[in-house]
Amino acid sequence: MTVQTRATLQDVARLAGVSAKTVSRVYSQRELVSPDTVERVMSAAKRLRFRPNLLAQSLRRGGSSTTVGFIMGELLNPFYYTVAAGIERELADRGYTLIVATTDDSVEGEARVADTLLSQRVGALLMIPVGEDQSYLEGERQLGTPVIAIDRPARDLVADSVVLANRSGAAEATAALVARGHRRIAYVCNPASAYTQTERVAGYRAALADAGIAADARYERLLDDPAATPEQVVRDLLAQPEPPTAIVAGNNRVCIGALRAIRDLAAPPALIGFDDFETADILGVSVVGHDPMEMGRRAARLAVERMANPIGFTTQLELPTRLIARGSGERPPA
């Protein structure tokens, strides 16, 4: 196959019988060009399959890009891609486009992907931080590129953030299990070092303390091991002489793994997951739910506001969670 050379602005001008400056004006200030000329230019552009470089045009005018970058973790995680969908819809409504890049939840990939997006002069950078330090973005922020952290705050960086009410959500789930008569309540998460999990573990422990139940290390599985499968972790947890009668799963992946581990048990423990997921309602899984789509929309709004006015105090929005009872979390102690 022979690859054709991409048409240039000058090619369009020759075919339309106008100057290159007129073609440029059709794309940048169309109201200043006569309708007949606009029609000739657009007809020529269509025949040549010409696409203007909008980023270059914007930067030449001294403006910022209408493209926004979003750095997220594992592409297959439904939470991440639902957040991305919320960002895209909000930006599209405001005339912006979105570029999505993934880190696969690796610290090494975060800075590399951020550098790639920033080299494309995105107007704002939204990200789900993975590393312990985002100070490498401070210079870019001082140059006027807004940085919005999603799901967890950025560290060592002045940045707006949109997070969940993680602590109160986990506390509500734990308190609901206590109210059902459970005393041996486990908490499972991986990775445990993430901001979301440290907050959720704190909420879990606080609810136990409020009920007069001492935290017991036997029932906490706080891992930072990508190789450890949630299913096996839960199986090992339940193999103890005094297994837990209830489990709080720290995220949707752990919850799904727990479902696999307990599916064949005659008397499965009560289970509440943090994060809703597709089919959870069909399977009767109780969860601490929230709205990832709204999280994405709110982050996109913050980005647009910051691009318009980069000066001001930083904002941390905390979005609410709610306990959704579907059956698995309402089982009494065996």
GROMACS .gro file of C-alpha atoms in nm:
model
  334
    1MET     CA    1   0.000   0.000   0.000
    2THR     CA    2   0.123   0.349  -0.085
    3VAL     CA    3   0.076   0.612   0.187
    4GLN     CA    4  -0.031   0.947   0.047
    5THR     CA    5   0.122   1.273   0.161
    6ARG     CA    6  -0.109   1.467   0.392
    7ALA     CA    7  -0.253   1.780   0.234
    8THR     CA    8  -0.129   2.114   0.363
    9LEU     CA    9  -0.299   2.446   0.412
   10GLN     CA   10  -0.123   2.570   0.097
   11ASP     CA   11  -0.270   2.279  -0.103
   12VAL     CA   12  -0.620   2.380   0.005
   13ALA     CA   13  -0.550   2.742  -0.088
   14ARG     CA   14  -0.438   2.648  -0.441
   15LEU     CA   15  -0.743   2.428  -0.502
   16ALA     CA   16  -0.984   2.689  -0.365
   17GLY     CA   17  -0.815   2.974  -0.551
   18VAL     CA   18  -0.749   3.181  -0.241
   19SER     CA   19  -0.449   3.274  -0.029
   20ALA     CA   20  -0.317   3.054   0.253
   21LYS     CA   21  -0.401   3.338   0.491
   22THR     CA   22  -0.767   3.319   0.385
   23VAL     CA   23  -0.776   2.942   0.449
   24SER     CA   24  -0.628   3.000   0.794
   25ARG     CA   25  -0.889   3.265   0.865
   26VAL     CA   26  -1.171   3.027   0.764
   27TYR     CA   27  -1.064   2.796   1.045
   28SER     CA   28  -0.984   3.062   1.304
   29GLN     CA   29  -1.213   3.360   1.232
   30ARG     CA   30  -1.477   3.234   0.994
   31GLU     CA   31  -1.709   3.525   1.063
   32LEU     CA   32  -1.463   3.755   0.883
   33VAL     CA   33  -1.479   3.556   0.556
   34SER     CA   34  -1.761   3.572   0.300
   35PRO     CA   35  -1.994   3.268   0.291
   36ASP     CA   36  -1.901   3.196  -0.071
   37THR     CA   37  -1.529   3.182   0.013
   38VAL     CA   38  -1.593   2.967   0.319
   39GLU     CA   39  -1.785   2.720   0.101
   40ARG     CA   40  -1.503   2.702  -0.157
   41VAL     CA   41  -1.238   2.650   0.111
   42MET     CA   42  -1.436   2.382   0.295
   43SER     CA   43  -1.516   2.203  -0.030
   44ALA     CA   44  -1.146   2.199  -0.124
   45ALA     CA   45  -1.050   2.080   0.226
   46LYS     CA   46  -1.299   1.795   0.203
   47ARG     CA   47  -1.169   1.683  -0.138
   48LEU     CA   48  -0.810   1.686  -0.009
   49ARG     CA   49  -0.906   1.530   0.329
   50PHE     CA   50  -0.731   1.822   0.498
   51ARG     CA   51  -0.739   1.852   0.877
   52PRO     CA   52  -0.612   2.172   1.042
   53ASN     CA   53  -0.363   2.146   1.328
   54LEU     CA   54  -0.581   2.305   1.594
   55LEU     CA   55  -0.317   2.269   1.865
   56ALA     CA   56  -0.059   2.457   1.657
   57GLN     CA   57  -0.312   2.728   1.572
   58SER     CA   58  -0.400   2.778   1.936
   59LEU     CA   59  -0.039   2.797   2.052
   60ARG     CA   60   0.053   3.041   1.773
   61ARG     CA   61  -0.221   3.270   1.901
   62GLY     CA   62  -0.070   3.247   2.249
   63GLY     CA   63  -0.362   3.047   2.381
   64SER     CA   64  -0.377   2.713   2.556
   65SER     CA   65  -0.476   2.378   2.416
   66THR     CA   66  -0.837   2.267   2.415
   67THR     CA   67  -0.712   1.915   2.487
   68VAL     CA   68  -0.701   1.778   2.841
   69GLY     CA   69  -0.494   1.481   2.952
   70PHE     CA   70  -0.605   1.213   3.198
   71ILE     CA   71  -0.366   0.962   3.356
   72MET     CA   72  -0.533   0.658   3.505
   73GLY     CA   73  -0.422   0.314   3.623
   74GLU     CA   74  -0.524  -0.026   3.495
   75LEU     CA   75  -0.737   0.006   3.183
   76LEU     CA   76  -0.959  -0.291   3.273
   77ASN     CA   77  -1.062  -0.151   3.612
   78PRO     CA   78  -1.428  -0.041   3.576
   79PHE     CA   79  -1.381   0.236   3.830
   80TYR     CA   80  -1.109   0.399   3.620
   81TYR     CA   81  -1.284   0.385   3.286
   82THR     CA   82  -1.612   0.508   3.435
   83VAL     CA   83  -1.429   0.809   3.580
   84ALA     CA   84  -1.278   0.865   3.234
   85ALA     CA   85  -1.625   0.855   3.079
   86GLY     CA   86  -1.744   1.123   3.319
   87ILE     CA   87  -1.446   1.344   3.236
   88GLU     CA   88  -1.498   1.302   2.862
   89ARG     CA   89  -1.868   1.385   2.874
   90GLU     CA   90  -1.818   1.699   3.080
   91LEU     CA   91  -1.530   1.820   2.863
   92ALA     CA   92  -1.719   1.748   2.541
   93ASP     CA   93  -2.008   1.963   2.665
   94ARG     CA   94  -1.758   2.248   2.709
   95GLY     CA   95  -1.578   2.210   2.376
   96TYR     CA   96  -1.270   2.023   2.502
   97THR     CA   97  -1.127   1.690   2.395
   98LEU     CA   98  -0.967   1.425   2.616
   99ILE     CA   99  -0.651   1.217   2.582
  100VAL     CA  100  -0.634   0.915   2.814
  101ALA     CA  101  -0.308   0.744   2.910
  102THR     CA  102  -0.255   0.455   3.151
  103THR     CA  103   0.020   0.373   3.400
  104ASP     CA  104  -0.096   0.017   3.473
  105ASP     CA  105  -0.077   0.134   3.836
  106SER     CA  106   0.304   0.148   3.820
  107VAL     CA  107   0.495   0.428   3.992
  108GLU     CA  108   0.758   0.422   3.717
  109GLY     CA  109   0.497   0.476   3.448
  110GLU     CA  110   0.335   0.778   3.612
  111ALA     CA  111   0.609   1.037   3.552
  112ARG     CA  112   0.681   0.900   3.203
  113VAL     CA  113   0.317   0.923   3.095
  114ALA     CA  114   0.279   1.268   3.252
  115ASP     CA  115   0.583   1.392   3.060
  116THR     CA  116   0.441   1.255   2.734
  117LEU     CA  117   0.108   1.432   2.781
  118LEU     CA  118   0.264   1.758   2.892
  119SER     CA  119   0.493   1.758   2.587
  120GLN     CA  120   0.172   1.772   2.382
  121ARG     CA  121   0.086   2.094   2.564
  122VAL     CA  122  -0.241   1.976   2.713
  123GLY     CA  123  -0.444   2.253   2.871
  124ALA     CA  124  -0.479   2.066   3.200
  125LEU     CA  125  -0.363   1.739   3.349
  126LEU     CA  126  -0.600   1.516   3.545
  127MET     CA  127  -0.453   1.212   3.716
  128ILE     CA  128  -0.512   0.930   3.961
  129PRO     CA  129  -0.181   0.948   4.149
  130VAL     CA  130   0.013   0.625   4.197
  131GLY     CA  131   0.350   0.736   4.333
  132GLU     CA  132   0.428   0.882   4.672
  133ASP     CA  133   0.555   1.210   4.524
  134GLN     CA  134   0.412   1.429   4.248
  135SER     CA  135   0.646   1.724   4.310
  136TYR     CA  136   0.794   1.671   3.963
  137LEU     CA  137   0.481   1.846   3.830
  138GLU     CA  138   0.525   2.162   4.036
  139GLY     CA  139   0.727   2.344   3.770
  140GLU     CA  140   0.462   2.276   3.506
  141ARG     CA  141   0.188   2.389   3.743
  142GLN     CA  142   0.374   2.717   3.801
  143LEU     CA  143   0.380   2.764   3.424
  144GLY     CA  144   0.000   2.759   3.426
  145THR     CA  145  -0.097   2.397   3.360
  146PRO     CA  146  -0.363   2.298   3.616
  147VAL     CA  147  -0.321   1.957   3.781
  148ILE     CA  148  -0.630   1.786   3.924
  149ALA     CA  149  -0.585   1.475   4.139
  150ILE     CA  150  -0.868   1.222   4.135
  151ASP     CA  151  -0.957   0.955   4.393
  152ARG     CA  152  -0.651   1.040   4.604
  153PRO     CA  153  -0.474   1.372   4.669
  154ALA     CA  154  -0.142   1.452   4.503
  155ARG     CA  155   0.158   1.453   4.735
  156ASP     CA  156   0.417   1.730   4.760
  157LEU     CA  157   0.225   1.924   4.497
  158VAL     CA  158  -0.023   2.211   4.517
  159ALA     CA  159  -0.320   2.064   4.331
  160ASP     CA  160  -0.697   2.045   4.344
  161SER     CA  161  -0.844   1.704   4.418
  162VAL     CA  162  -1.171   1.512   4.403
  163VAL     CA  163  -1.191   1.221   4.647
  164LEU     CA  164  -1.451   0.999   4.810
  165ALA     CA  165  -1.569   0.996   5.170
  166ASN     CA  166  -1.362   0.681   5.216
  167ARG     CA  167  -1.338   0.683   5.594
  168SER     CA  168  -1.709   0.733   5.664
  169GLY     CA  169  -1.804   0.484   5.391
  170ALA     CA  170  -1.595   0.203   5.541
  171ALA     CA  171  -1.718   0.294   5.889
  172GLU     CA  172  -2.079   0.270   5.776
  173ALA     CA  173  -2.021  -0.075   5.626
  174THR     CA  174  -1.849  -0.201   5.941
  175ALA     CA  175  -2.116  -0.057   6.170
  176ALA     CA  176  -2.386  -0.229   5.964
  177LEU     CA  177  -2.213  -0.565   6.017
  178VAL     CA  178  -2.180  -0.497   6.389
  179ALA     CA  179  -2.553  -0.420   6.402
  180ARG     CA  180  -2.618  -0.766   6.251
  181GLY     CA  181  -2.435  -0.925   6.543
  182HIS     CA  182  -2.091  -0.975   6.389
  183ARG     CA  183  -1.784  -0.941   6.609
  184ARG     CA  184  -1.517  -1.112   6.401
  185ILE     CA  185  -1.511  -0.869   6.106
  186ALA     CA  186  -1.223  -0.882   5.858
  187TYR     CA  187  -1.089  -0.616   5.626
  188VAL     CA  188  -0.905  -0.712   5.305
  189CYS     CA  189  -0.729  -0.475   5.065
  190ASN     CA  190  -0.451  -0.477   4.809
  191PRO     CA  191  -0.272  -0.238   4.768
  192ALA     CA  192  -0.293  -0.119   5.128
  193SER     CA  193  -0.058   0.178   5.100
  194ALA     CA  194  -0.289   0.377   4.870
  195TYR     CA  195  -0.455   0.683   5.023
  196THR     CA  196  -0.800   0.536   4.964
  197GLN     CA  197  -0.714   0.224   5.164
  198THR     CA  198  -0.548   0.400   5.455
  199GLU     CA  199  -0.864   0.607   5.490
  200ARG     CA  200  -1.094   0.304   5.462
  201VAL     CA  201  -0.893   0.102   5.712
  202ALA     CA  202  -0.912   0.395   5.954
  203GLY     CA  203  -1.291   0.404   5.914
  204TYR     CA  204  -1.316   0.027   5.967
  205ARG     CA  205  -1.110   0.042   6.286
  206ALA     CA  206  -1.300   0.345   6.415
  207ALA     CA  207  -1.634   0.165   6.375
  208LEU     CA  208  -1.500  -0.138   6.561
  209ALA     CA  209  -1.373   0.085   6.842
  210ASP     CA  210  -1.710   0.261   6.864
  211ALA     CA  211  -1.871  -0.081   6.912
  212GLY     CA  212  -1.620  -0.180   7.182
  213ILE     CA  213  -1.450  -0.436   6.956
  214ALA     CA  214  -1.071  -0.446   6.965
  215ALA     CA  215  -0.896  -0.448   6.627
  216ASP     CA  216  -0.751  -0.794   6.569
  217ALA     CA  217  -0.454  -0.843   6.334
  218ARG     CA  218  -0.582  -1.193   6.252
  219TYR     CA  219  -0.867  -1.038   6.059
  220GLU     CA  220  -0.676  -0.767   5.872
  221ARG     CA  221  -0.520  -0.850   5.538
  222LEU     CA  222  -0.349  -0.529   5.430
  223LEU     CA  223  -0.129  -0.622   5.135
  224ASP     CA  224   0.093  -0.446   4.885
  225ASP     CA  225   0.159  -0.745   4.665
  226PRO     CA  226   0.039  -0.743   4.302
  227ALA     CA  227   0.101  -1.118   4.283
  228ALA     CA  228  -0.138  -1.198   4.569
  229THR     CA  229  -0.482  -1.288   4.432
  230PRO     CA  230  -0.779  -1.170   4.640
  231GLU     CA  231  -0.939  -1.514   4.612
  232GLN     CA  232  -0.645  -1.691   4.775
  233VAL     CA  233  -0.606  -1.421   5.041
  234VAL     CA  234  -0.969  -1.468   5.144
  235ARG     CA  235  -0.936  -1.848   5.141
  236ASP     CA  236  -0.638  -1.824   5.376
  237LEU     CA  237  -0.830  -1.583   5.597
  238LEU     CA  238  -1.121  -1.825   5.629
  239ALA     CA  239  -0.893  -2.122   5.698
  240GLN     CA  240  -0.813  -1.994   6.049
  241PRO     CA  241  -0.938  -2.184   6.357
  242GLU     CA  242  -1.168  -1.888   6.433
  243PRO     CA  243  -1.246  -1.740   6.091
  244PRO     CA  244  -1.423  -1.407   6.051
  245THR     CA  245  -1.799  -1.414   6.018
  246ALA     CA  246  -1.799  -1.102   5.801
  247ILE     CA  247  -1.565  -0.937   5.552
  248VAL     CA  248  -1.530  -0.580   5.430
  249ALA     CA  249  -1.360  -0.586   5.088
  250GLY     CA  250  -1.150  -0.275   5.028
  251ASN     CA  251  -1.223  -0.242   4.655
  252ASN     CA  252  -1.416  -0.406   4.371
  253ARG     CA  253  -1.135  -0.644   4.272
  254VAL     CA  254  -1.103  -0.777   4.627
  255CYS     CA  255  -1.481  -0.813   4.648
  256ILE     CA  256  -1.494  -1.020   4.329
  257GLY     CA  257  -1.211  -1.238   4.458
  258ALA     CA  258  -1.394  -1.285   4.787
  259LEU     CA  259  -1.706  -1.394   4.599
  260ARG     CA  260  -1.505  -1.666   4.426
  261ALA     CA  261  -1.357  -1.779   4.757
  262ILE     CA  262  -1.690  -1.815   4.939
  263ARG     CA  263  -1.918  -1.930   4.657
  264ASP     CA  264  -1.912  -2.299   4.756
  265LEU     CA  265  -1.935  -2.253   5.133
  266ALA     CA  266  -2.244  -2.386   5.308
  267ALA     CA  267  -2.244  -2.090   5.546
  268PRO     CA  268  -2.054  -1.806   5.379
  269PRO     CA  269  -1.951  -1.501   5.578
  270ALA     CA  270  -2.131  -1.174   5.533
  271LEU     CA  271  -1.963  -0.961   5.266
  272ILE     CA  272  -1.970  -0.589   5.189
  273GLY     CA  273  -1.754  -0.450   4.910
  274PHE     CA  274  -1.630  -0.097   4.861
  275ASP     CA  275  -1.704   0.021   4.504
  276ASP     CA  276  -2.003  -0.103   4.308
  277PHE     CA  277  -1.944  -0.313   3.998
  278GLU     CA  278  -2.139  -0.454   3.707
  279THR     CA  279  -2.358  -0.756   3.804
  280ALA     CA  280  -2.321  -0.681   4.177
  281ASP     CA  281  -2.695  -0.620   4.190
  282ILE     CA  282  -2.767  -0.948   4.010
  283LEU     CA  283  -2.537  -1.139   4.245
  284GLY     CA  284  -2.690  -0.977   4.551
  285VAL     CA  285  -2.366  -0.817   4.669
  286SER     CA  286  -2.395  -0.540   4.927
  287VAL     CA  287  -2.155  -0.253   4.856
  288VAL     CA  288  -2.048   0.091   4.961
  289GLY     CA  289  -2.149   0.267   4.643
  290HIS     CA  290  -2.062   0.600   4.490
  291ASP     CA  291  -2.075   0.768   4.150
  292PRO     CA  292  -1.746   0.743   3.952
  293MET     CA  293  -1.910   0.920   3.658
  294GLU     CA  294  -1.989   1.220   3.877
  295MET     CA  295  -1.635   1.211   4.015
  296GLY     CA  296  -1.504   1.245   3.661
  297ARG     CA  297  -1.745   1.526   3.580
  298ARG     CA  298  -1.653   1.722   3.892
  299ALA     CA  299  -1.282   1.684   3.818
  300ALA     CA  300  -1.336   1.806   3.461
  301ARG     CA  301  -1.526   2.111   3.585
  302LEU     CA  302  -1.241   2.194   3.823
  303ALA     CA  303  -0.993   2.165   3.535
  304VAL     CA  304  -1.194   2.400   3.313
  305GLU     CA  305  -1.229   2.651   3.598
  306ARG     CA  306  -0.855   2.637   3.666
  307MET     CA  307  -0.768   2.685   3.299
  308ALA     CA  308  -0.982   3.000   3.299
  309ASN     CA  309  -0.845   3.123   3.632
  310PRO     CA  310  -0.530   2.946   3.753
  311ILE     CA  311  -0.493   3.172   4.057
  312GLY     CA  312  -0.675   3.087   4.378
  313PHE     CA  313  -0.686   2.856   4.675
  314THR     CA  314  -0.678   2.485   4.605
  315THR     CA  315  -0.995   2.284   4.648
  316GLN     CA  316  -1.051   1.931   4.778
  317LEU     CA  317  -1.397   1.801   4.699
  318GLU     CA  318  -1.515   1.499   4.898
  319LEU     CA  319  -1.799   1.312   4.731
  320PRO     CA  320  -2.044   1.107   4.938
  321THR     CA  321  -2.082   0.730   4.952
  322ARG     CA  322  -2.386   0.521   5.042
  323LEU     CA  323  -2.436   0.168   5.172
  324ILE     CA  324  -2.641  -0.040   4.928
  325ALA     CA  325  -2.792  -0.348   5.096
  326ARG     CA  326  -2.847  -0.637   4.854
  327GLY     CA  327  -2.822  -0.946   5.074
  328SER     CA  328  -2.458  -1.051   5.112
  329GLY     CA  329  -2.393  -0.797   5.384
  330GLU     CA  330  -2.709  -0.879   5.575
  331ARG     CA  331  -2.622  -1.239   5.663
  332PRO     CA  332  -2.615  -1.303   6.041
  333PRO     CA  333  -2.312  -1.464   6.203
  334ALA     CA  334  -2.293  -1.839   6.132
   0.00000   0.00000   0.00000
